[in-house]
């Protein structure tokens, strides 16, 4: 698995490359997904992320750049927010 956060070409090896992103983002910012639809979509996205060789680079990029929407590096926006909250409290989080 590639883990170098300085690897700027990580997107080229993304398992989601070429997808339209429908699993990774809500369909619309204007229409709220039901909890069930969101959870199902996120689980399917996470399955893709699990087999992605650049998952750590992706998550690192999202965390550094404050991505607030979507599944990045196998983590949902809520999970990333929790990770940030924990890191501000001095909790060291483990990616995985
Ligand atoms: S970790 Fe997931 S969102 Fe990130 S590049 Fe890989 S498949 Fe795409």
PDB file of C-alpha atoms and ligand atoms in Angstrom:
ATOM      1  CA  UNK A   1       0.000   0.000   0.000  1.00  0.00           C
ATOM      2  CA  UNK A   2       1.355   3.447  -0.903  1.00  0.00           C
ATOM      3  CA  UNK A   3       1.664   5.603   2.174  1.00  0.00           C
ATOM      4  CA  UNK A   4       3.812   8.509   1.048  1.00  0.00           C
ATOM      5  CA  UNK A   5       1.714  11.650   1.562  1.00  0.00           C
ATOM      6  CA  UNK A   6       4.080  13.514  -0.740  1.00  0.00           C
ATOM      7  CA  UNK A   7       3.177  11.245  -3.630  1.00  0.00           C
ATOM      8  CA  UNK A   8       1.255  13.651  -5.834  1.00  0.00           C
ATOM      9  CA  UNK A   9       0.336  10.910  -8.320  1.00  0.00           C
ATOM     10  CA  UNK A  10      -1.722   8.875  -5.884  1.00  0.00           C
ATOM     11  CA  UNK A  11      -4.987   9.734  -7.641  1.00  0.00           C
ATOM     12  CA  UNK A  12      -3.801   7.888 -10.724  1.00  0.00           C
ATOM     13  CA  UNK A  13      -3.843   4.646  -8.749  1.00  0.00           C
ATOM     14  CA  UNK A  14      -7.152   5.233  -7.000  1.00  0.00           C
ATOM     15  CA  UNK A  15      -9.570   2.328  -6.992  1.00  0.00           C
ATOM     16  CA  UNK A  16     -12.359   4.839  -7.593  1.00  0.00           C
ATOM     17  CA  UNK A  17     -10.622   6.357 -10.612  1.00  0.00           C
ATOM     18  CA  UNK A  18     -13.095   6.707 -13.446  1.00  0.00           C
ATOM     19  CA  UNK A  19     -16.138   6.314 -11.244  1.00  0.00           C
ATOM     20  CA  UNK A  20     -18.702   9.084 -11.251  1.00  0.00           C
ATOM     21  CA  UNK A  21     -18.430   9.467  -7.518  1.00  0.00           C
ATOM     22  CA  UNK A  22     -22.047   8.604  -6.784  1.00  0.00           C
ATOM     23  CA  UNK A  23     -21.011   6.220  -4.023  1.00  0.00           C
ATOM     24  CA  UNK A  24     -18.643   8.697  -2.460  1.00  0.00           C
ATOM     25  CA  UNK A  25     -20.834  11.801  -2.303  1.00  0.00           C
ATOM     26  CA  UNK A  26     -24.481  12.535  -1.607  1.00  0.00           C
ATOM     27  CA  UNK A  27     -26.443  12.916  -4.824  1.00  0.00           C
ATOM     28  CA  UNK A  28     -27.325  16.494  -4.057  1.00  0.00           C
ATOM     29  CA  UNK A  29     -26.468  19.038  -1.417  1.00  0.00           C
ATOM     30  CA  UNK A  30     -30.029  20.269  -1.690  1.00  0.00           C
ATOM     31  CA  UNK A  31     -31.854  16.975  -1.179  1.00  0.00           C
ATOM     32  CA  UNK A  32     -31.120  15.270   2.105  1.00  0.00           C
ATOM     33  CA  UNK A  33     -30.496  11.531   1.943  1.00  0.00           C
ATOM     34  CA  UNK A  34     -32.296   9.316   4.381  1.00  0.00           C
ATOM     35  CA  UNK A  35     -30.059   7.811   7.028  1.00  0.00           C
ATOM     36  CA  UNK A  36     -30.523   4.349   5.504  1.00  0.00           C
ATOM     37  CA  UNK A  37     -29.626   5.496   1.990  1.00  0.00           C
ATOM     38  CA  UNK A  38     -26.580   7.378   3.267  1.00  0.00           C
ATOM     39  CA  UNK A  39     -25.339   4.439   5.319  1.00  0.00           C
ATOM     40  CA  UNK A  40     -25.775   2.040   2.415  1.00  0.00           C
ATOM     41  CA  UNK A  41     -23.985   4.382   0.012  1.00  0.00           C
ATOM     42  CA  UNK A  42     -21.138   4.933   2.473  1.00  0.00           C
ATOM     43  CA  UNK A  43     -20.721   1.216   3.117  1.00  0.00           C
ATOM     44  CA  UNK A  44     -20.444   0.543  -0.607  1.00  0.00           C
ATOM     45  CA  UNK A  45     -17.905   3.355  -0.986  1.00  0.00           C
ATOM     46  CA  UNK A  46     -15.885   2.012   1.927  1.00  0.00           C
ATOM     47  CA  UNK A  47     -15.735  -1.388   0.259  1.00  0.00           C
ATOM     48  CA  UNK A  48     -14.078   0.244  -2.748  1.00  0.00           C
ATOM     49  CA  UNK A  49     -11.689   2.109  -0.447  1.00  0.00           C
ATOM     50  CA  UNK A  50     -10.724  -1.103   1.343  1.00  0.00           C
ATOM     51  CA  UNK A  51      -9.151  -2.445  -1.823  1.00  0.00           C
ATOM     52  CA  UNK A  52      -7.559   0.882  -2.776  1.00  0.00           C
ATOM     53  CA  UNK A  53      -3.781   0.967  -2.669  1.00  0.00           C
ATOM     54  CA  UNK A  54      -3.677   4.731  -2.066  1.00  0.00           C
ATOM     55  CA  UNK A  55      -6.164   4.830   0.792  1.00  0.00           C
ATOM     56  CA  UNK A  56      -3.740   6.409   3.246  1.00  0.00           C
ATOM     57  CA  UNK A  57      -2.676   9.112   0.792  1.00  0.00           C
ATOM     58  CA  UNK A  58      -6.318   9.850   0.086  1.00  0.00           C
ATOM     59  CA  UNK A  59      -7.243  10.129   3.745  1.00  0.00           C
ATOM     60  CA  UNK A  60      -4.175  12.216   4.483  1.00  0.00           C
ATOM     61  CA  UNK A  61      -5.047  14.590   1.643  1.00  0.00           C
ATOM     62  CA  UNK A  62      -8.645  14.920   2.811  1.00  0.00           C
ATOM     63  CA  UNK A  63      -7.602  15.595   6.397  1.00  0.00           C
ATOM     64  CA  UNK A  64      -4.996  18.166   5.421  1.00  0.00           C
ATOM     65  CA  UNK A  65      -7.318  19.949   3.029  1.00  0.00           C
ATOM     66  CA  UNK A  66     -10.398  19.956   5.190  1.00  0.00           C
ATOM     67  CA  UNK A  67     -12.626  17.947   2.875  1.00  0.00           C
ATOM     68  CA  UNK A  68     -16.004  18.178   4.553  1.00  0.00           C
ATOM     69  CA  UNK A  69     -18.125  16.068   2.218  1.00  0.00           C
ATOM     70  CA  UNK A  70     -17.891  12.502   1.035  1.00  0.00           C
ATOM     71  CA  UNK A  71     -15.968   9.343   1.723  1.00  0.00           C
ATOM     72  CA  UNK A  72     -12.210   9.811   1.482  1.00  0.00           C
ATOM     73  CA  UNK A  73      -9.658   7.189   2.409  1.00  0.00           C
ATOM     74  CA  UNK A  74     -12.394   4.893   3.645  1.00  0.00           C
ATOM     75  CA  UNK A  75     -13.691   7.432   6.162  1.00  0.00           C
ATOM     76  CA  UNK A  76     -16.958   9.314   6.072  1.00  0.00           C
ATOM     77  CA  UNK A  77     -17.176  13.003   6.796  1.00  0.00           C
ATOM     78  CA  UNK A  78     -18.440  12.240  10.310  1.00  0.00           C
ATOM     79  CA  UNK A  79     -15.566   9.855  10.952  1.00  0.00           C
ATOM     80  CA  UNK A  80     -13.028  12.425   9.731  1.00  0.00           C
ATOM     81  CA  UNK A  81     -14.576  15.101  11.948  1.00  0.00           C
ATOM     82  CA  UNK A  82     -14.286  12.741  14.922  1.00  0.00           C
ATOM     83  CA  UNK A  83     -10.654  12.051  14.046  1.00  0.00           C
ATOM     84  CA  UNK A  84      -9.911  15.789  13.919  1.00  0.00           C
ATOM     85  CA  UNK A  85     -11.716  16.376  17.184  1.00  0.00           C
ATOM     86  CA  UNK A  86      -9.699  13.589  18.779  1.00  0.00           C
ATOM     87  CA  UNK A  87      -6.426  14.934  17.404  1.00  0.00           C
ATOM     88  CA  UNK A  88      -7.163  18.368  18.884  1.00  0.00           C
ATOM     89  CA  UNK A  89      -7.562  16.663  22.235  1.00  0.00           C
ATOM     90  CA  UNK A  90      -4.190  14.999  21.782  1.00  0.00           C
ATOM     91  CA  UNK A  91      -5.590  11.632  20.802  1.00  0.00           C
ATOM     92  CA  UNK A  92      -3.430   9.925  18.235  1.00  0.00           C
ATOM     93  CA  UNK A  93      -5.610   8.252  15.666  1.00  0.00           C
ATOM     94  CA  UNK A  94      -4.787   5.221  13.642  1.00  0.00           C
ATOM     95  CA  UNK A  95      -5.780   4.997  10.011  1.00  0.00           C
ATOM     96  CA  UNK A  96      -7.307   1.733   9.070  1.00  0.00           C
TER      97      UNK A  96
HETATM   98  S1  LIG B   1      -9.383   5.580  -0.749  1.00  0.00           S
HETATM   99 FE1  LIG B   1     -11.422   5.484  -1.608  1.00  0.00          FE
HETATM  100  S2  LIG B   1     -11.945   7.585  -2.132  1.00  0.00           S
HETATM  101 FE2  LIG B   1      -9.751   7.504  -1.807  1.00  0.00          FE
HETATM  102  S3  LIG B   1      -8.860   7.199  -3.819  1.00  0.00           S
HETATM  103 FE3  LIG B   1      -9.143   5.190  -2.918  1.00  0.00          FE
HETATM  104  S4  LIG B   1     -11.121   4.459  -3.559  1.00  0.00           S
HETATM  105 FE4  LIG B   1     -11.045   6.660  -3.978  1.00  0.00          FE
END
